[in-house]
Amino acid sequence: MKLTINKNSAKWMQLPRDVLVGHGVLEEIGDVCRDLKMKGNALIVTGSTTKNIAGKRVSNLLESAGCSAETVLTCKATTEDVEKVVEKALEVKANFLLGVGSGRSIDLAKLASTRLELPFISVPTAASHDGIASSRASIVDNGRSTSAEAQAPIAVIADTEIISAAPFRFLAAGCGDIISNYTAVLDWELAGRLRNEYFGAYAAALSRMAARVIIECADSIKPEHETSARLVVKALVSNGVAMSIAGSSRPASGSEHMFSHALDKIAPKPALHGEQCGVGTIMMMYLHGGNWQEIREALKKIGAPVNAEELGIEDKYIIEALLHAHSIRPERYTILGSGLNPSAAEKVARITKVIN
Ligand SMILES: [Zn+2]
């Protein structure tokens, strides 16, 4: 009898192998490399600020663990920057890469290592979005920000001493990125019903749980509290896991993310990804007929933006982004359907107090 593999049921879930979260875990980086049998030449991808926060220490720690460590500094995350990291990695004959920073450095290390077929370690210095543990990366291609498929990190080293010392705005943005799971899952369910798209109940439940934990703990998420950093990092890692289980970013990215991507394109000075996603969640939850007030309250308690003014974005760009959001990823069906009309866009933004 010939065995046939059902392509819909076969899944390849790529997850990080070692995840370290806690006070001072950066010091364990040598042990992580030993555990993962990673030796030889390391290439550290970092920014000019994050180099001083953690990049140099990572370099010293790797050298005392017997590796040689080179550093490449980045300032943007464009396809040309990925190219620059790839070239540097080839020049120093890197055996593995490390992304040390908030978002950009991790995304660059993720994409370059995927291209080079080398492992990479994610060392976040802030907890502002779920890319720290996921297999997706944001990249600017031809002036347009897109989300690209890449490999997941082989290890995540999230030192809460460093993360809690980062500006609180980053952590609050991370909460917005997690809370957005609520509308992402509702959009996914909708696509399951209206487009017969695959819907993964397990990944959806995991994703909802992370958002629920953040909403329930909103009162206790405070600046400079390491316990807050720990909670948010764990939820962000869990988001990466949910996406890996789903085999797509569906559990953590729906209409609210499309709104944020539209703002990135339209607004002269966009806010942080997670901040925009949080505000998007309030509005998309209204469109879904859900409890948008609960989302708004939680974001307010945490200290994340809940309206255009707090995002530092003019009302007209919010409306424009609402009108364009559905066209950002046309293949991804969401509550936005084939788009809002101008009066509906203004209505959702006004009712949810995003504009006034
Ligand atoms: Zn996100």
Short mmCIF file of C-alpha atoms and ligand atoms in Angstrom, two decimals:
data_model
loop_
_atom_site.label_atom_id
_atom_site.label_comp_id
_atom_site.label_asym_id
_atom_site.label_seq_id
_atom_site.Cartn_x
_atom_site.Cartn_y
_atom_site.Cartn_z
CA MET A 1 0.00 0.00 0.00
CA LYS A 2 1.31 3.41 -0.91
CA LEU A 3 1.50 5.85 1.98
CA THR A 4 0.30 9.33 1.21
CA ILE A 5 1.05 12.24 3.43
CA ASN A 6 -1.85 14.56 4.02
CA LYS A 7 -0.27 17.93 3.38
CA ASN A 8 -2.86 19.66 5.55
CA SER A 9 -2.03 17.60 8.60
CA ALA A 10 1.78 17.47 8.19
CA LYS A 11 3.37 20.29 10.12
CA TRP A 12 6.87 21.53 10.62
CA MET A 13 7.02 23.60 13.78
CA GLN A 14 10.27 25.40 14.31
CA LEU A 15 10.77 26.51 17.90
CA PRO A 16 13.71 27.98 19.85
CA ARG A 17 15.58 25.26 21.72
CA ASP A 18 16.96 27.23 24.67
CA VAL A 19 14.95 30.10 26.14
CA LEU A 20 16.47 31.97 29.08
CA VAL A 21 14.42 34.64 30.83
CA GLY A 22 15.54 36.29 34.04
CA HIS A 23 17.87 38.56 35.94
CA GLY A 24 21.44 38.42 34.65
CA VAL A 25 20.91 35.55 32.19
CA LEU A 26 23.18 37.31 29.70
CA GLU A 27 26.08 35.86 31.69
CA GLU A 28 24.93 32.35 30.64
CA ILE A 29 25.58 33.00 26.96
CA GLY A 30 28.76 30.90 26.96
CA ASP A 31 26.87 27.97 28.49
CA VAL A 32 24.11 28.34 25.91
CA CYS A 33 26.70 28.12 23.11
CA ARG A 34 28.21 25.04 24.71
CA ASP A 35 24.78 23.47 25.13
CA LEU A 36 23.96 24.10 21.47
CA LYS A 37 27.44 22.99 20.32
CA MET A 38 28.02 26.39 18.75
CA LYS A 39 31.64 27.37 18.51
CA GLY A 40 34.10 29.18 16.29
CA ASN A 41 33.31 32.60 14.89
CA ALA A 42 30.35 34.61 16.08
CA LEU A 43 28.97 37.66 14.34
CA ILE A 44 27.11 40.08 16.61
CA VAL A 45 24.52 42.29 14.89
CA THR A 46 23.76 45.30 17.05
CA GLY A 47 22.99 49.04 16.99
CA SER A 48 25.12 51.90 18.26
CA THR A 49 23.11 52.26 21.52
CA THR A 50 22.51 48.57 22.12
CA LYS A 51 26.21 47.89 21.56
CA ASN A 52 26.94 49.77 24.78
CA ILE A 53 23.97 48.24 26.62
CA ALA A 54 24.74 44.62 25.80
CA GLY A 55 26.67 44.14 22.53
CA LYS A 56 30.13 44.64 24.04
CA ARG A 57 29.34 42.41 26.99
CA VAL A 58 28.11 39.67 24.66
CA SER A 59 31.34 39.98 22.71
CA ASN A 60 33.48 39.67 25.86
CA LEU A 61 31.45 36.75 27.18
CA LEU A 62 31.75 34.88 23.88
CA GLU A 63 35.49 35.43 23.76
CA SER A 64 35.92 34.13 27.30
CA ALA A 65 33.87 31.10 26.22
CA GLY A 66 36.48 30.42 23.52
CA CYS A 67 34.69 31.90 20.49
CA SER A 68 35.95 34.73 18.36
CA ALA A 69 33.44 37.56 18.13
CA GLU A 70 33.07 40.24 15.47
CA THR A 71 30.47 43.01 15.52
CA VAL A 72 28.51 44.65 12.73
CA LEU A 73 26.68 47.88 13.52
CA THR A 74 23.31 48.56 11.94
CA CYS A 75 21.11 51.63 11.78
CA LYS A 76 18.26 50.57 9.52
CA ALA A 77 16.54 47.32 8.58
CA THR A 78 16.44 47.37 4.80
CA THR A 79 17.26 44.65 2.28
CA GLU A 80 20.62 46.42 1.71
CA ASP A 81 21.39 46.12 5.43
CA VAL A 82 20.65 42.39 5.30
CA GLU A 83 23.11 42.23 2.42
CA LYS A 84 25.70 44.08 4.52
CA VAL A 85 25.31 41.60 7.40
CA VAL A 86 25.54 38.62 4.99
CA GLU A 87 28.76 40.01 3.50
CA LYS A 88 30.30 40.64 6.92
CA ALA A 89 29.35 37.12 8.04
CA LEU A 90 31.04 35.63 4.97
CA GLU A 91 34.12 37.83 5.47
CA VAL A 92 34.63 36.75 9.10
CA LYS A 93 33.60 33.15 8.29
CA ALA A 94 30.87 33.28 10.91
CA ASN A 95 29.59 29.99 12.30
CA PHE A 96 26.60 31.63 13.99
CA LEU A 97 24.97 35.04 14.36
CA LEU A 98 23.54 36.94 17.31
CA GLY A 99 21.00 39.76 17.12
CA VAL A 100 21.54 42.04 20.13
CA GLY A 101 19.01 44.88 20.31
CA SER A 102 15.34 45.78 20.30
CA GLY A 103 13.92 44.93 16.90
CA ARG A 104 16.07 45.91 13.95
CA SER A 105 19.22 44.03 14.96
CA ILE A 106 17.24 40.87 15.70
CA ASP A 107 15.37 41.07 12.38
CA LEU A 108 18.63 41.58 10.47
CA ALA A 109 20.39 38.70 12.22
CA LYS A 110 17.31 36.53 11.63
CA LEU A 111 17.14 37.25 7.89
CA ALA A 112 20.89 37.13 7.25
CA SER A 113 21.31 33.84 9.16
CA THR A 114 18.38 32.34 7.24
CA ARG A 115 20.07 33.26 3.96
CA LEU A 116 23.40 31.83 5.16
CA GLU A 117 21.81 28.70 6.66
CA LEU A 118 23.49 29.45 9.98
CA PRO A 119 21.93 29.38 13.45
CA PHE A 120 21.17 32.62 15.26
CA ILE A 121 20.59 33.65 18.87
CA SER A 122 18.14 36.39 19.79
CA VAL A 123 19.31 38.69 22.60
CA PRO A 124 16.57 41.33 23.09
CA THR A 125 17.43 44.51 25.01
CA ALA A 126 13.77 45.59 25.02
CA ALA A 127 10.43 43.77 24.87
CA SER A 128 8.56 45.87 22.33
CA HIS A 129 7.24 43.23 19.86
CA ASP A 130 6.92 39.49 19.36
CA GLY A 131 9.66 39.25 16.72
CA ILE A 132 12.14 38.43 19.51
CA ALA A 133 11.19 34.74 19.34
CA SER A 134 9.27 34.34 16.08
CA SER A 135 10.20 33.15 12.62
CA ARG A 136 9.05 36.38 10.98
CA ALA A 137 11.00 39.57 10.41
CA SER A 138 10.04 43.12 9.44
CA ILE A 139 12.12 44.53 6.66
CA VAL A 140 12.04 47.65 4.52
CA ASP A 141 12.14 46.66 0.87
CA ASN A 142 12.15 49.50 -1.70
CA GLY A 143 10.96 51.92 0.97
CA ARG A 144 8.06 49.63 1.86
CA SER A 145 7.91 47.82 5.19
CA THR A 146 7.01 44.14 4.78
CA SER A 147 6.95 41.02 6.90
CA ALA A 148 9.29 38.29 5.68
CA GLU A 149 9.45 34.57 6.49
CA ALA A 150 12.73 33.53 8.15
CA GLN A 151 13.97 30.96 10.64
CA ALA A 152 13.15 31.08 14.35
CA PRO A 153 16.07 31.77 16.72
CA ILE A 154 17.80 28.66 18.06
CA ALA A 155 17.98 30.40 21.46
CA VAL A 156 16.47 33.45 23.12
CA ILE A 157 18.41 35.11 25.93
CA ALA A 158 16.16 37.71 27.54
CA ASP A 159 17.91 39.39 30.46
CA THR A 160 15.19 41.11 32.49
CA GLU A 161 17.76 43.34 34.21
CA ILE A 162 18.57 44.89 30.81
CA ILE A 163 14.97 44.82 29.50
CA SER A 164 13.52 46.53 32.59
CA ALA A 165 16.12 49.32 32.27
CA ALA A 166 14.97 50.14 28.70
CA PRO A 167 12.50 53.05 28.31
CA PHE A 168 9.08 51.89 29.59
CA ARG A 169 7.51 52.90 26.28
CA PHE A 170 9.02 49.76 24.71
CA LEU A 171 7.50 47.40 27.28
CA ALA A 172 4.10 49.10 26.97
CA ALA A 173 4.36 48.66 23.19
CA GLY A 174 5.12 44.96 23.71
CA CYS A 175 1.86 44.71 25.68
CA GLY A 176 0.01 46.30 22.75
CA ASP A 177 1.49 43.70 20.40
CA ILE A 178 0.27 40.88 22.68
CA ILE A 179 -3.19 42.35 23.33
CA SER A 180 -3.66 42.52 19.55
CA ASN A 181 -3.87 38.70 19.59
CA TYR A 182 -7.53 39.10 20.53
CA THR A 183 -8.61 40.68 17.25
CA ALA A 184 -6.06 38.64 15.26
CA VAL A 185 -7.75 35.43 16.45
CA LEU A 186 -11.25 36.83 15.76
CA ASP A 187 -10.12 37.68 12.21
CA TRP A 188 -8.66 34.20 11.82
CA GLU A 189 -11.93 32.59 12.95
CA LEU A 190 -13.82 34.81 10.53
CA ALA A 191 -11.54 33.74 7.67
CA GLY A 192 -12.15 30.13 8.71
CA ARG A 193 -15.90 30.65 8.39
CA LEU A 194 -16.02 32.89 5.31
CA ARG A 195 -13.04 31.62 3.33
CA ASN A 196 -12.70 28.09 4.68
CA GLU A 197 -9.16 29.00 5.71
CA TYR A 198 -7.33 26.60 8.03
CA PHE A 199 -7.95 27.61 11.66
CA GLY A 200 -5.76 26.15 14.41
CA ALA A 201 -7.68 25.92 17.66
CA TYR A 202 -4.60 25.14 19.74
CA ALA A 203 -2.52 28.05 18.44
CA ALA A 204 -5.55 30.33 18.81
CA ALA A 205 -6.07 29.28 22.44
CA LEU A 206 -2.40 29.87 23.26
CA SER A 207 -2.51 33.27 21.61
CA ARG A 208 -5.68 34.29 23.46
CA MET A 209 -4.19 33.16 26.74
CA ALA A 210 -1.15 35.45 26.34
CA ALA A 211 -3.44 38.43 25.69
CA ARG A 212 -5.66 37.48 28.65
CA VAL A 213 -2.66 37.30 31.01
CA ILE A 214 -1.51 40.79 30.00
CA ILE A 215 -5.03 42.27 30.33
CA GLU A 216 -5.53 40.67 33.74
CA CYS A 217 -2.14 41.87 34.97
CA ALA A 218 -2.47 45.37 33.45
CA ASP A 219 -2.50 46.96 36.92
CA SER A 220 0.82 45.46 37.88
CA ILE A 221 2.80 46.23 34.70
CA LYS A 222 5.01 49.08 35.88
CA PRO A 223 8.25 50.77 34.83
CA GLU A 224 11.48 49.38 36.22
CA HIS A 225 9.77 46.30 37.67
CA GLU A 226 11.65 43.24 36.60
CA THR A 227 8.56 41.12 37.23
CA SER A 228 6.73 43.18 34.58
CA ALA A 229 9.54 42.67 32.07
CA ARG A 230 9.48 38.94 32.83
CA LEU A 231 5.72 38.68 32.29
CA VAL A 232 5.81 40.54 28.97
CA VAL A 233 8.84 38.62 27.65
CA LYS A 234 7.18 35.29 28.43
CA ALA A 235 4.03 36.39 26.60
CA LEU A 236 6.11 37.54 23.59
CA VAL A 237 7.94 34.20 23.49
CA SER A 238 4.58 32.45 23.75
CA ASN A 239 3.38 34.46 20.73
CA GLY A 240 6.37 33.18 18.75
CA VAL A 241 5.42 29.64 19.76
CA ALA A 242 1.76 30.18 18.76
CA MET A 243 2.85 31.39 15.31
CA SER A 244 5.17 28.40 14.90
CA ILE A 245 2.36 26.01 15.81
CA ALA A 246 -0.01 27.73 13.39
CA GLY A 247 2.62 27.82 10.66
CA SER A 248 1.70 31.46 10.01
CA SER A 249 1.44 34.77 11.82
CA ARG A 250 -2.38 34.43 11.91
CA PRO A 251 -2.67 33.96 15.72
CA ALA A 252 -0.82 37.24 16.37
CA SER A 253 -1.52 39.42 13.35
CA GLY A 254 -4.86 40.47 11.86
CA SER A 255 -6.68 43.66 10.89
CA GLU A 256 -5.06 45.64 13.76
CA HIS A 257 -1.61 44.80 12.34
CA MET A 258 -2.75 45.80 8.86
CA PHE A 259 -3.84 49.15 10.32
CA SER A 260 -0.38 49.54 11.92
CA HIS A 261 1.39 48.65 8.65
CA ALA A 262 -0.82 51.19 6.83
CA LEU A 263 0.20 53.86 9.38
CA ASP A 264 3.85 52.98 8.81
CA LYS A 265 3.32 53.76 5.13
CA ILE A 266 1.11 56.82 5.51
CA ALA A 267 2.04 58.69 8.71
CA PRO A 268 5.01 61.08 8.43
CA LYS A 269 6.23 59.94 11.85
CA PRO A 270 4.82 56.54 12.81
CA ALA A 271 4.78 55.40 16.46
CA LEU A 272 6.13 52.04 17.69
CA HIS A 273 4.70 48.90 16.06
CA GLY A 274 3.12 47.62 19.29
CA GLU A 275 1.70 51.06 20.15
CA GLN A 276 -0.07 51.28 16.78
CA CYS A 277 -1.28 47.67 17.01
CA GLY A 278 -2.76 48.39 20.46
CA VAL A 279 -4.78 51.35 19.14
CA GLY A 280 -5.73 49.25 16.10
CA THR A 281 -7.03 46.51 18.41
CA ILE A 282 -9.43 48.95 20.12
CA MET A 283 -10.97 49.87 16.75
CA MET A 284 -11.00 46.37 15.24
CA MET A 285 -12.61 45.01 18.40
CA TYR A 286 -15.38 47.58 17.92
CA LEU A 287 -15.83 46.38 14.32
CA HIS A 288 -16.04 42.79 15.58
CA GLY A 289 -18.78 43.88 18.01
CA GLY A 290 -16.58 42.90 20.96
CA ASN A 291 -15.58 44.53 24.23
CA TRP A 292 -13.32 47.29 22.90
CA GLN A 293 -13.65 49.20 26.19
CA GLU A 294 -11.82 46.37 27.98
CA ILE A 295 -8.91 46.63 25.52
CA ARG A 296 -8.81 50.42 25.89
CA GLU A 297 -8.88 50.26 29.69
CA ALA A 298 -6.06 47.70 29.83
CA LEU A 299 -3.85 49.75 27.51
CA LYS A 300 -4.56 52.88 29.55
CA LYS A 301 -3.66 51.16 32.82
CA ILE A 302 -0.40 49.95 31.33
CA GLY A 303 0.39 53.43 30.02
CA ALA A 304 0.28 52.54 26.30
CA PRO A 305 -1.29 55.03 23.83
CA VAL A 306 -5.05 54.73 23.26
CA ASN A 307 -5.65 57.56 20.79
CA ALA A 308 -4.17 59.51 17.89
CA GLU A 309 -2.82 62.27 20.12
CA GLU A 310 -0.94 59.83 22.34
CA LEU A 311 0.46 58.12 19.24
CA GLY A 312 1.62 61.54 18.07
CA ILE A 313 -0.20 61.00 14.77
CA GLU A 314 -2.72 63.41 13.24
CA ASP A 315 -6.35 62.28 13.01
CA LYS A 316 -6.39 62.40 9.21
CA TYR A 317 -3.66 59.75 8.97
CA ILE A 318 -5.63 57.46 11.29
CA ILE A 319 -8.62 57.68 8.93
CA GLU A 320 -6.44 57.20 5.88
CA ALA A 321 -4.79 54.15 7.44
CA LEU A 322 -8.22 52.69 8.27
CA LEU A 323 -9.24 53.15 4.64
CA HIS A 324 -6.07 51.51 3.29
CA ALA A 325 -5.53 48.76 5.86
CA HIS A 326 -7.48 46.06 3.95
CA SER A 327 -5.20 46.45 0.91
CA ILE A 328 -1.97 45.89 2.88
CA ARG A 329 -2.31 42.13 2.70
CA PRO A 330 -5.25 41.39 0.43
CA GLU A 331 -4.86 37.62 0.77
CA ARG A 332 -5.37 37.86 4.55
CA TYR A 333 -9.11 38.00 5.12
CA THR A 334 -10.16 40.09 8.15
CA ILE A 335 -13.10 42.06 9.54
CA LEU A 336 -12.06 44.87 7.19
CA GLY A 337 -13.31 42.75 4.28
CA SER A 338 -13.02 44.75 1.07
CA GLY A 339 -12.49 47.97 3.01
CA LEU A 340 -14.35 50.57 5.05
CA ASN A 341 -15.95 53.58 3.45
CA PRO A 342 -14.89 57.04 4.71
CA SER A 343 -17.91 57.57 6.94
CA ALA A 344 -17.54 54.13 8.55
CA ALA A 345 -13.82 54.76 9.12
CA GLU A 346 -14.52 58.05 10.82
CA LYS A 347 -17.30 56.52 12.89
CA VAL A 348 -15.16 53.68 14.29
CA ALA A 349 -12.34 56.10 15.15
CA ARG A 350 -14.72 58.55 16.87
CA ILE A 351 -16.79 56.04 18.82
CA THR A 352 -13.68 54.34 20.17
CA LYS A 353 -12.25 57.80 21.09
CA VAL A 354 -9.17 57.31 18.93
CA ILE A 355 -9.93 60.66 17.32
CA ASN A 356 -12.21 63.42 18.64
ZN ZN B 1 3.25 42.52 15.94
#
